[in-house]
mmCIF file of C-alpha atoms in Angstrom:
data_model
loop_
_atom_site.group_PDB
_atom_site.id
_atom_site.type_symbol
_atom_site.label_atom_id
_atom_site.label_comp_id
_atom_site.label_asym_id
_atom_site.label_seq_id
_atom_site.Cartn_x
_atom_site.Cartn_y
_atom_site.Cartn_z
ATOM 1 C CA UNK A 245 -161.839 -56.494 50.878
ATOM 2 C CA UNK A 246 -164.209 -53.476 50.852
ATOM 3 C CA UNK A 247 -164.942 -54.371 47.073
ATOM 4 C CA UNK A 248 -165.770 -57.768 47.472
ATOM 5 C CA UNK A 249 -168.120 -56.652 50.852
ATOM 6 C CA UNK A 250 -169.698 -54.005 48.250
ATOM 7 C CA UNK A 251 -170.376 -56.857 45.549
ATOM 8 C CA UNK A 252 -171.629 -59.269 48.019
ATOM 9 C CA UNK A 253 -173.835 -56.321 49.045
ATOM 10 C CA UNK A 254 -174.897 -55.707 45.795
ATOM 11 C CA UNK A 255 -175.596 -59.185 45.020
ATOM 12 C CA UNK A 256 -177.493 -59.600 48.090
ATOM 13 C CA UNK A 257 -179.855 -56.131 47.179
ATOM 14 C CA UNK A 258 -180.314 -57.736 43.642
ATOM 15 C CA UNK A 259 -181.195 -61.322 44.888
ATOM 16 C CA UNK A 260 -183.596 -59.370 47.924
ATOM 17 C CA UNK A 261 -185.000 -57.089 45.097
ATOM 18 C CA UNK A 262 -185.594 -60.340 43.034
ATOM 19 C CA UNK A 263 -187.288 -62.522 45.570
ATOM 20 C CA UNK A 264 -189.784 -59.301 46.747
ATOM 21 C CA UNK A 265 -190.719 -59.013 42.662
ATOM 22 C CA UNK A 266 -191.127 -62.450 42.323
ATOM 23 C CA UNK A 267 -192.783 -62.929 45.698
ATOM 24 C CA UNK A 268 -196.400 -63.022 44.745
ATOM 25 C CA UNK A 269 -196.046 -65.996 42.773
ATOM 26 C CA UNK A 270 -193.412 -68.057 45.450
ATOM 27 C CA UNK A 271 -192.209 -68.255 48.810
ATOM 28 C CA UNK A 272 -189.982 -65.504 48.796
ATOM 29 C CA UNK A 273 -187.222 -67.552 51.291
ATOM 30 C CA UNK A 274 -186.863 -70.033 47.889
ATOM 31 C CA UNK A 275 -185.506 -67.398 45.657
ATOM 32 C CA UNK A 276 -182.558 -66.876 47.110
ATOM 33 C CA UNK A 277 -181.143 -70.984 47.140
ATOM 34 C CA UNK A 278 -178.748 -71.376 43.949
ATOM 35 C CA UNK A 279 -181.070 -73.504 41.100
ATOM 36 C CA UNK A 280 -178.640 -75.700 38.904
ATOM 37 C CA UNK A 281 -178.890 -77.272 35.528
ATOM 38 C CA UNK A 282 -180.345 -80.800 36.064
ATOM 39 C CA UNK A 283 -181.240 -81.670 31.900
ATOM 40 C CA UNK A 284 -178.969 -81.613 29.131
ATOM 41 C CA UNK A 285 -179.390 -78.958 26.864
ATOM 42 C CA UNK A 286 -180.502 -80.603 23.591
ATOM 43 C CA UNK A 287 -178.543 -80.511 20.107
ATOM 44 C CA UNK A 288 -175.524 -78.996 21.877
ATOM 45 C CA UNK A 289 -172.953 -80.968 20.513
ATOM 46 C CA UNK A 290 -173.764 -79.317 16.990
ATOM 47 C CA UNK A 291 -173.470 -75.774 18.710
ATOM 48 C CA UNK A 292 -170.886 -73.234 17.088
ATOM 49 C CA UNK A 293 -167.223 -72.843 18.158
ATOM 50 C CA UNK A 294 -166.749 -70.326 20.156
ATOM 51 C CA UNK A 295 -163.014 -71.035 21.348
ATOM 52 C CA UNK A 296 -160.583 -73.817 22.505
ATOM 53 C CA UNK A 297 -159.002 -74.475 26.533
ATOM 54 C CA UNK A 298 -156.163 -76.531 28.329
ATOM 55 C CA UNK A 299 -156.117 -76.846 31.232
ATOM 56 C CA UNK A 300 -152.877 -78.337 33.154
ATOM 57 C CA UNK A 301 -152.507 -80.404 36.663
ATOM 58 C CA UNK A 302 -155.247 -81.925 37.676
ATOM 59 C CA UNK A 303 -157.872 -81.600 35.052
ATOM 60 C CA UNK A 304 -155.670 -82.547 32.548
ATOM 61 C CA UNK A 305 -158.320 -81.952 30.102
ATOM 62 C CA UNK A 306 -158.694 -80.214 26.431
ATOM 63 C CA UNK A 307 -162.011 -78.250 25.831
ATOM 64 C CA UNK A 308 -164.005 -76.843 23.213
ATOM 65 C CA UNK A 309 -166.402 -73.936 24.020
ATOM 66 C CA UNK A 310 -169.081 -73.980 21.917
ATOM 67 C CA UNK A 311 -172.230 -71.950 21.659
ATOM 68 C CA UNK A 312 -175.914 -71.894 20.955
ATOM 69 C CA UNK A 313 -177.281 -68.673 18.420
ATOM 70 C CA UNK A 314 -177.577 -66.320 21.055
ATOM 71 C CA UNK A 315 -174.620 -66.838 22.557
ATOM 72 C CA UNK A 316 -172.326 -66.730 19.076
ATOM 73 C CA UNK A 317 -174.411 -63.162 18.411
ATOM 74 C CA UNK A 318 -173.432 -61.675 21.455
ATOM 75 C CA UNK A 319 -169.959 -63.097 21.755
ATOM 76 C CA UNK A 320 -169.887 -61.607 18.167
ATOM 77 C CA UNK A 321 -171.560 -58.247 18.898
ATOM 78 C CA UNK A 322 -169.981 -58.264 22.060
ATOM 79 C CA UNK A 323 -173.073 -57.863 23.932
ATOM 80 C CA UNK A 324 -172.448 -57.955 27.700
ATOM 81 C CA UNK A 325 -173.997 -59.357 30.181
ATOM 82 C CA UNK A 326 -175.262 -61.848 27.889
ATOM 83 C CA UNK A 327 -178.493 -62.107 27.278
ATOM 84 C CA UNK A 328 -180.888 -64.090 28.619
ATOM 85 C CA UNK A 329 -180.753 -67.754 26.634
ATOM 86 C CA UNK A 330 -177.690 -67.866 26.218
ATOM 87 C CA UNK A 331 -175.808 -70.713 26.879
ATOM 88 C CA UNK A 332 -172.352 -71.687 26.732
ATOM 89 C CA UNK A 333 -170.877 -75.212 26.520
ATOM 90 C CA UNK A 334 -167.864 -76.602 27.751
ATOM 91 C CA UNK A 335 -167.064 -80.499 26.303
ATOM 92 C CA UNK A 336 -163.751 -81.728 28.033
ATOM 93 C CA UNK A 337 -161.964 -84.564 27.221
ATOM 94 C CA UNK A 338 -158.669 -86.230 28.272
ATOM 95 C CA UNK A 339 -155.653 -84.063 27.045
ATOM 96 C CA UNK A 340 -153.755 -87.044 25.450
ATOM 97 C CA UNK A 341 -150.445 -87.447 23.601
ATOM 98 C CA UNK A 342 -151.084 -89.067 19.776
ATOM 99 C CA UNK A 343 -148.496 -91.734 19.247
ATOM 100 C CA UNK A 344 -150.049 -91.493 15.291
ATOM 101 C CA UNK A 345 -149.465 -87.845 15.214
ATOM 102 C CA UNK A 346 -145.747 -88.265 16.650
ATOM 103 C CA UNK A 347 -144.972 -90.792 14.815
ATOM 104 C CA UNK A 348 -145.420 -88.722 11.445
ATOM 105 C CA UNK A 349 -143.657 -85.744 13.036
ATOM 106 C CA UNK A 350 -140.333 -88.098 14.294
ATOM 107 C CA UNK A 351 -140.670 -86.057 17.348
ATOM 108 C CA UNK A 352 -143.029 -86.198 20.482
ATOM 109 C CA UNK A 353 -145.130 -83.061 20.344
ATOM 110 C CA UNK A 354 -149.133 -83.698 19.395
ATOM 111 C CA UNK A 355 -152.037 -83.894 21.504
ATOM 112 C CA UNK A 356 -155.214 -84.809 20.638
ATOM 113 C CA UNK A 357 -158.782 -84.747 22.792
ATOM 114 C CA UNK A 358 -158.804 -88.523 24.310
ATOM 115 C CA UNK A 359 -161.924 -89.664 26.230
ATOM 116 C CA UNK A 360 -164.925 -87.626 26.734
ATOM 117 C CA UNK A 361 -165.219 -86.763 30.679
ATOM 118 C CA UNK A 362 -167.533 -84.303 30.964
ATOM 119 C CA UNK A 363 -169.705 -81.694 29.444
ATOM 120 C CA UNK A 364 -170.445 -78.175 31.521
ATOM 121 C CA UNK A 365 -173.035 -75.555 30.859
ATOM 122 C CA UNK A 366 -173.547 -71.760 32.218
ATOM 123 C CA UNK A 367 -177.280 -71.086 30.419
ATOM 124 C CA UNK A 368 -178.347 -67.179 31.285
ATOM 125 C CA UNK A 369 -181.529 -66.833 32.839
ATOM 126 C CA UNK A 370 -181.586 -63.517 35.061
ATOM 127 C CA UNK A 371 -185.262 -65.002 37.334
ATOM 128 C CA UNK A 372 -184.274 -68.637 37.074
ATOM 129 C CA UNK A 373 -180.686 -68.249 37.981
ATOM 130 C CA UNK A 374 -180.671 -64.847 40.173
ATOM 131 C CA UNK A 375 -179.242 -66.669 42.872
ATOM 132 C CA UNK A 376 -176.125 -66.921 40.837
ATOM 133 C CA UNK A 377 -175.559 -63.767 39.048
ATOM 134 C CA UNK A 378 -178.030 -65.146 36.177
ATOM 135 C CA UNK A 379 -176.057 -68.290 35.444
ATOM 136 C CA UNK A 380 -177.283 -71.597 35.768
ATOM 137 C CA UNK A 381 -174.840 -73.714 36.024
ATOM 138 C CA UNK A 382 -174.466 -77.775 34.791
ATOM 139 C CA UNK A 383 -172.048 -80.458 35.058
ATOM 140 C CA UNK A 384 -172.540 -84.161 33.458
ATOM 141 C CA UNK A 385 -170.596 -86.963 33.104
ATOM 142 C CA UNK A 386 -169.589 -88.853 30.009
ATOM 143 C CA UNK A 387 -172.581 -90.718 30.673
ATOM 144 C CA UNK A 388 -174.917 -87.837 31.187
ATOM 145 C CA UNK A 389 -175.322 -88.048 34.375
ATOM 146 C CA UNK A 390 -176.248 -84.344 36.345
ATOM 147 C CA UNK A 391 -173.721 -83.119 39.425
ATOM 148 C CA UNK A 392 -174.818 -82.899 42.345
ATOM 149 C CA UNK A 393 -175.357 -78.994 44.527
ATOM 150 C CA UNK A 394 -172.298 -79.946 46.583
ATOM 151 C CA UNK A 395 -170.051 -79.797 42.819
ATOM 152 C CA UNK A 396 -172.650 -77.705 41.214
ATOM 153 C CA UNK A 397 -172.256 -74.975 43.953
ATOM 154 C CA UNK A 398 -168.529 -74.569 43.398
ATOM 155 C CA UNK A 399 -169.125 -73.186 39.999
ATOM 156 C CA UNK A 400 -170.560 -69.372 40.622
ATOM 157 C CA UNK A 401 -167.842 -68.620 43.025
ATOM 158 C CA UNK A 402 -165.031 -69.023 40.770
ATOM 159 C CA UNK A 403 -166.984 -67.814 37.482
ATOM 160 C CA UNK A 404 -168.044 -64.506 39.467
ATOM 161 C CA UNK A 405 -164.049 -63.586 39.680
ATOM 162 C CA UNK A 406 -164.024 -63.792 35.421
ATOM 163 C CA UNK A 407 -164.216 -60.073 34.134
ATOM 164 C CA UNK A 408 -166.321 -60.286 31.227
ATOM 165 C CA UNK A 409 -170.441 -61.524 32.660
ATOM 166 C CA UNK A 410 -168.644 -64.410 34.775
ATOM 167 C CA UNK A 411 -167.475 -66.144 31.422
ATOM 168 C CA UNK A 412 -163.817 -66.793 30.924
ATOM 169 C CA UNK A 413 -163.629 -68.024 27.752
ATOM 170 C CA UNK A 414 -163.220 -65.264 24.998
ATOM 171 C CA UNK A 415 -164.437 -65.861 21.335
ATOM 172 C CA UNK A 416 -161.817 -66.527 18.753
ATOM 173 C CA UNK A 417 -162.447 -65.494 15.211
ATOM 174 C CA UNK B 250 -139.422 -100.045 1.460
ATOM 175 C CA UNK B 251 -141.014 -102.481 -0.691
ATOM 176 C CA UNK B 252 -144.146 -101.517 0.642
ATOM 177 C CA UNK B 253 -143.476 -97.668 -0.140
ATOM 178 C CA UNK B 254 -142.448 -99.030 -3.517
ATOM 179 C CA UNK B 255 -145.845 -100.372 -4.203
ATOM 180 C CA UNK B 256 -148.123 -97.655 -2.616
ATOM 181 C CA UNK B 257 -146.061 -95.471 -4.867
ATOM 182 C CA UNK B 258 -146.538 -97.592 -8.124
ATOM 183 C CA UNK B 259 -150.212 -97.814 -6.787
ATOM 184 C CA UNK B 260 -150.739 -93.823 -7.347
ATOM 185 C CA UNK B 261 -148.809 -93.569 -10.143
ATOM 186 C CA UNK B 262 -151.031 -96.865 -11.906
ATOM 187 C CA UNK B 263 -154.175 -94.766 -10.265
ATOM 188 C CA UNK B 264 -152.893 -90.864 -11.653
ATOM 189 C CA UNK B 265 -152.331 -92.992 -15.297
ATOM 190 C CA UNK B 266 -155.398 -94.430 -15.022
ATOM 191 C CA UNK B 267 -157.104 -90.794 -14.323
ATOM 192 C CA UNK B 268 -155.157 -88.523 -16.404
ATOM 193 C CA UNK B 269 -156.497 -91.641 -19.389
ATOM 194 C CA UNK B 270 -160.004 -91.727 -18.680
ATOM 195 C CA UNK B 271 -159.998 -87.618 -18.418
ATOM 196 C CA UNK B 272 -157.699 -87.380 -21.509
ATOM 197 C CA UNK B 273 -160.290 -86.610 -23.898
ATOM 198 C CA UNK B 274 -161.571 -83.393 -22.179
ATOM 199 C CA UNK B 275 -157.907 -82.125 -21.047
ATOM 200 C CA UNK B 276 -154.084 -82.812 -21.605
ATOM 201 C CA UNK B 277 -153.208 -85.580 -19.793
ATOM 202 C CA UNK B 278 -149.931 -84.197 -18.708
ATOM 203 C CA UNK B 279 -151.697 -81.486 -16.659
ATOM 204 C CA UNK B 280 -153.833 -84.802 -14.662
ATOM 205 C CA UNK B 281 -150.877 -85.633 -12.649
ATOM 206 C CA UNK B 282 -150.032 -82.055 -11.766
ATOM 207 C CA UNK B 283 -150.762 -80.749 -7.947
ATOM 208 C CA UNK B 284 -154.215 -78.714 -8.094
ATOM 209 C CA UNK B 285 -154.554 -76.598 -4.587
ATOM 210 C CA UNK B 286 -156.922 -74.740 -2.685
ATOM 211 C CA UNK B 287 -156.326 -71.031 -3.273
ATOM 212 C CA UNK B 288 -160.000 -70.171 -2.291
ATOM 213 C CA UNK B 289 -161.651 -69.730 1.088
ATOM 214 C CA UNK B 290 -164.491 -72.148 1.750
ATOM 215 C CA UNK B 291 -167.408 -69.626 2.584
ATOM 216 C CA UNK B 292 -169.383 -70.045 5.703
ATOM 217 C CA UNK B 293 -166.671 -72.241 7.697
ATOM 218 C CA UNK B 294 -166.192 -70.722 10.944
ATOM 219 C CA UNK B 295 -169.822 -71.740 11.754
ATOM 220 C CA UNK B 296 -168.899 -75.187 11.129
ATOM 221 C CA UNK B 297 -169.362 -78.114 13.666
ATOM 222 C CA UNK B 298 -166.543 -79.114 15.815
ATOM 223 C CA UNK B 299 -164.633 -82.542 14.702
ATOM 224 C CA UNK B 300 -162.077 -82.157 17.609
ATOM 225 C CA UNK B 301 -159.305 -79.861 18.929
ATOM 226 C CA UNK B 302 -155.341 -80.416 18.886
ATOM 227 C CA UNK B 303 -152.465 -79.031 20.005
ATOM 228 C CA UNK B 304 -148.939 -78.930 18.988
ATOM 229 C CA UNK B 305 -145.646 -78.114 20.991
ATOM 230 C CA UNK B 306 -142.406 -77.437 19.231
ATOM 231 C CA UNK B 307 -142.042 -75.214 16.547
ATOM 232 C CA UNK B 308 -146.173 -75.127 15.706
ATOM 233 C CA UNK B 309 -147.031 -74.195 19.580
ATOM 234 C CA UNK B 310 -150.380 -74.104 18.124
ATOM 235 C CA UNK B 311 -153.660 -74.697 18.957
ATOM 236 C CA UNK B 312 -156.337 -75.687 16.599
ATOM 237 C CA UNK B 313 -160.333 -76.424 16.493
ATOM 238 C CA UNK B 314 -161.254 -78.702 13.670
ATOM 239 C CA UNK B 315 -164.660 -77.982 11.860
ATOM 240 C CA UNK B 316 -166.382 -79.849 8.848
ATOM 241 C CA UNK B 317 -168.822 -78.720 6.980
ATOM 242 C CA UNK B 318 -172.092 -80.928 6.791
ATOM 243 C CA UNK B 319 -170.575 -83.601 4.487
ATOM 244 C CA UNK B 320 -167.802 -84.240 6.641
ATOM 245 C CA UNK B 321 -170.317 -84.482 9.789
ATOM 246 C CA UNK B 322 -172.231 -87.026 8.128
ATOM 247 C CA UNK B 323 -169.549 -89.116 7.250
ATOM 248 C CA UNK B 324 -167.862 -88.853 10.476
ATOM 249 C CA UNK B 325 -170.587 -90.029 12.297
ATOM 250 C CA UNK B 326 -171.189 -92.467 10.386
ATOM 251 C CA UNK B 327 -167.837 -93.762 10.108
ATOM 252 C CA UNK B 328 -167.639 -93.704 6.204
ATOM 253 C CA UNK B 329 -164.316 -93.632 4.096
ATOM 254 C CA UNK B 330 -163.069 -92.942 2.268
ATOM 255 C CA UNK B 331 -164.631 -89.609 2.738
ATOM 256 C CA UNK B 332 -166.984 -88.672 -0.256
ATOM 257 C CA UNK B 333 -166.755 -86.263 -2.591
ATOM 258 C CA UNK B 334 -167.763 -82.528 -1.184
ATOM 259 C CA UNK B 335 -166.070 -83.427 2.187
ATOM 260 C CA UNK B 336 -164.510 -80.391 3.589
ATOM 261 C CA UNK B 337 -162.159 -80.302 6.797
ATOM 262 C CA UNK B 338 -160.824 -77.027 8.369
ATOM 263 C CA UNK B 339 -158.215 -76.732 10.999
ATOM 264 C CA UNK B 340 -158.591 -73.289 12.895
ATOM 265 C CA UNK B 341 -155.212 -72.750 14.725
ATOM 266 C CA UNK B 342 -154.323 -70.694 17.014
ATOM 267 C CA UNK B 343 -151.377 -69.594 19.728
ATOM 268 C CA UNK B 344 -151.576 -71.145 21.874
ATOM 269 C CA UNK B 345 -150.788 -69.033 25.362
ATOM 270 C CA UNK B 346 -151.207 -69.287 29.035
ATOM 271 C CA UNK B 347 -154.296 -67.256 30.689
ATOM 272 C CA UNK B 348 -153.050 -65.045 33.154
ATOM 273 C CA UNK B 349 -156.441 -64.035 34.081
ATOM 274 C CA UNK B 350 -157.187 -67.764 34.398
ATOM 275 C CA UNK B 351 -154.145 -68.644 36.517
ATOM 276 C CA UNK B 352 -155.055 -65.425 38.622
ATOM 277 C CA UNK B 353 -158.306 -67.526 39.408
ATOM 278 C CA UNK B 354 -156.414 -71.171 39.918
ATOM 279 C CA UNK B 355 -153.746 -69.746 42.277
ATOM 280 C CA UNK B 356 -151.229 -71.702 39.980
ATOM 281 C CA UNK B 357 -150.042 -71.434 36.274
ATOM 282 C CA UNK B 358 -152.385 -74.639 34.815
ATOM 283 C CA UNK B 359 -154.542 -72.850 32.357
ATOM 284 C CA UNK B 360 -153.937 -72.254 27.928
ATOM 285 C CA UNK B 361 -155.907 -70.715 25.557
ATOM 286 C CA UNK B 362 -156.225 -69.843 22.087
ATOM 287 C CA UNK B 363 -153.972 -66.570 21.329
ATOM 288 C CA UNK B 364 -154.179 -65.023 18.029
ATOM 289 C CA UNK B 365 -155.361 -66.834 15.304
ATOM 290 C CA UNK B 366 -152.402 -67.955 13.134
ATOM 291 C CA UNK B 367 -153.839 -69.895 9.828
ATOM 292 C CA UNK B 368 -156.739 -72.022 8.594
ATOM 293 C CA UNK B 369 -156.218 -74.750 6.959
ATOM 294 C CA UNK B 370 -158.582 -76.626 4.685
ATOM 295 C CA UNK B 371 -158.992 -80.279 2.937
ATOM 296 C CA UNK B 372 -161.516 -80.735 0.085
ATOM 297 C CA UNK B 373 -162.272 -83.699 -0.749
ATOM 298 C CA UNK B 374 -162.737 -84.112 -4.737
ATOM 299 C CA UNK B 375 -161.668 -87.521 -6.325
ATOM 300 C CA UNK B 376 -161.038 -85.841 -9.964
ATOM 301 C CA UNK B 377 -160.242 -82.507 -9.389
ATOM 302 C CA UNK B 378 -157.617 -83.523 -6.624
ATOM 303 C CA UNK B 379 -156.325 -86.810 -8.198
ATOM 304 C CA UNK B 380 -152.874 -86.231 -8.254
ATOM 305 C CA UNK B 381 -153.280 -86.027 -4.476
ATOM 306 C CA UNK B 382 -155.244 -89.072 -3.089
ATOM 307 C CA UNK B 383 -158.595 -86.715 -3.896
ATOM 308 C CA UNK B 384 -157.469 -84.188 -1.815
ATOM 309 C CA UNK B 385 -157.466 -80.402 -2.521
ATOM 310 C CA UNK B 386 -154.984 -79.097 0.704
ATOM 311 C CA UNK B 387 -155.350 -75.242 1.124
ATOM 312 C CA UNK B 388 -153.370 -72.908 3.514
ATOM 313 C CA UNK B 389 -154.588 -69.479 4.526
ATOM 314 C CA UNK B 390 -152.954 -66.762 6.744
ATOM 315 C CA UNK B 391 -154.589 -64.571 9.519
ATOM 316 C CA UNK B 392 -155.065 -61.804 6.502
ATOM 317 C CA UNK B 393 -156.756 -64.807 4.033
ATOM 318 C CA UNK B 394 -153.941 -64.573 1.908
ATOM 319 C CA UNK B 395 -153.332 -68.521 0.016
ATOM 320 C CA UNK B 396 -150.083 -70.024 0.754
ATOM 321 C CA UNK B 397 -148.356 -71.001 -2.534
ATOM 322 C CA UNK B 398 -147.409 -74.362 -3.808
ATOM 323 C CA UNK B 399 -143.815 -74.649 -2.037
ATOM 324 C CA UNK B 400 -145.684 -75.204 0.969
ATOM 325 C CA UNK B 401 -148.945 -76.630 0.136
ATOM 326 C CA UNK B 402 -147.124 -79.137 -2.165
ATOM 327 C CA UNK B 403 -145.509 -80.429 1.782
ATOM 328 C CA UNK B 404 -149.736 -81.595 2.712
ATOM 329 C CA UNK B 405 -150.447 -84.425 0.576
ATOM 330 C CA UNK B 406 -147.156 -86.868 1.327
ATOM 331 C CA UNK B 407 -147.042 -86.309 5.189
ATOM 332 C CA UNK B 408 -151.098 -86.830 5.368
ATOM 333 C CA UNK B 409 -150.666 -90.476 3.118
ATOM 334 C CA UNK B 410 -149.544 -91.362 6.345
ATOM 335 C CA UNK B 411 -152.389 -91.187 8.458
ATOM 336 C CA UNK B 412 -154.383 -94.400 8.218
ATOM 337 C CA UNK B 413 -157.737 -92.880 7.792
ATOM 338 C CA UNK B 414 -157.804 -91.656 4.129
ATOM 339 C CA UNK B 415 -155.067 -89.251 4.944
ATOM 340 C CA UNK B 416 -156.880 -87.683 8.022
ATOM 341 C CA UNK B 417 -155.083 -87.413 11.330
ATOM 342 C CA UNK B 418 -158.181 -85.569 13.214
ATOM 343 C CA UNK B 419 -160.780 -88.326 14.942
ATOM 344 C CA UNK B 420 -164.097 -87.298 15.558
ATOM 345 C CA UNK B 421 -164.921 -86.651 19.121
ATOM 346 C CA UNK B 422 -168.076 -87.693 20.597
#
């Protein structure tokens, strides 16, 4: 409990210190209100792999985790935090058995990525996103279509409790 | 099993026709013979992402599969067969439950990619790989080391099943 009172302290300091640098140039009460990612990043889907998820219950859902150049140069210099323009994207799609695949094996055991249901995005922008650790945070639908704060908000709490920069997913060579 | 019979007299008629028309540059009993892939494709682990799979049972893999700009292209533009300098590569992976993840979830829901297990590759070259529907199939351990033709010899006749010039992986979107 004391740790997380000390990191909330710290987070406030940093987000106070922020909004008094940046207060010339804005109304210092605005710096502080999480700012989420509202545009699709372009040319993502040709991004680099950076690793593959599953996730059970449910989400159901297979990922991969790709990433643009600056992410894939710090993920491979292990640079942390990550710098800023990074960004990291997640594309999820229905975790789905392959009757194909089985069929060729005799045995029920392959999944494949189904339907498309949503692409995510952390991009790293320590002014833009200081509200959030540095993270901007993004959520579409299959159709493109942005999240909303009340989703959107959800994202920084969880992501702050990942060890490495708020970023779970590890790069795999 | 009369259709087996025929796609088999099919190859052989195709192979005969091959190992004739390249007779006059090589011995035409060499045509028919397996040719495999016993070097690694430079450059492919910053390939773009075809899909992701997964495997239960003895496999328990996970893999990410990449192609290199030929394979994009036809892909996405839904050509086959796939043309000549096609090149697919299947990244696999354990595949292993996050603790660190589940820590986060409250519950045991999340897999990732463990250590990397093999990469395997399909070329796609109508003369050099005639003997095996154009494809060159290529196995490679965690160390790069070339699996020999015991196994690699096992690709060709289980992927003449799939019904997308011997391709099981679909292109996500």
């Amino acid at each position: 409990m004391r740790r997380i009172v000390l990191v909330l302290v710290a987070v406030v300091t940093l987000s106070s210190l922020t909004a008094f640098i940046a207060g010339g140039t804005a109304h210092a009460g605005q710096e502080s209100a999480p700012v989420f990612v509202k545009k699709l990043p372009a040319g993502y889907r040709d991004w680099k792999l950076i690793s593959v998820a599953h996730e059970e219950a449910n989400l159901n859902s297979f990922a991969a985790v790709l990433g643009n150049d600056v992410a894939m140069k710090a993920y491979r210099d292990g640079t942390r935090p990550f710098p800023d323009g990074t960004i990291i994207a997640a594309l999820h799609y229905r975790f789905v058995p392959s009757e194909e695949n089985n069929r060729v094996f005799g045995q029920a055991q392959s999944y494949v990525a189904g339907d498309p249901t949503n692409v995510q995005f952390m991009i790293k922008d320590s002014k833009t996103y200081a509200a959030t650790g540095g993270w901007g945070f993004g959520h579409f639908d299959q159709n493109g279509i942005p999240a909303g704060a009340s989703l959107l908000s959800t994202c920084s709490p969880c992501h702050a409790k990942a060890s490495r920069d708020s970023v779970f997913t590890r790069y795999s060579r």
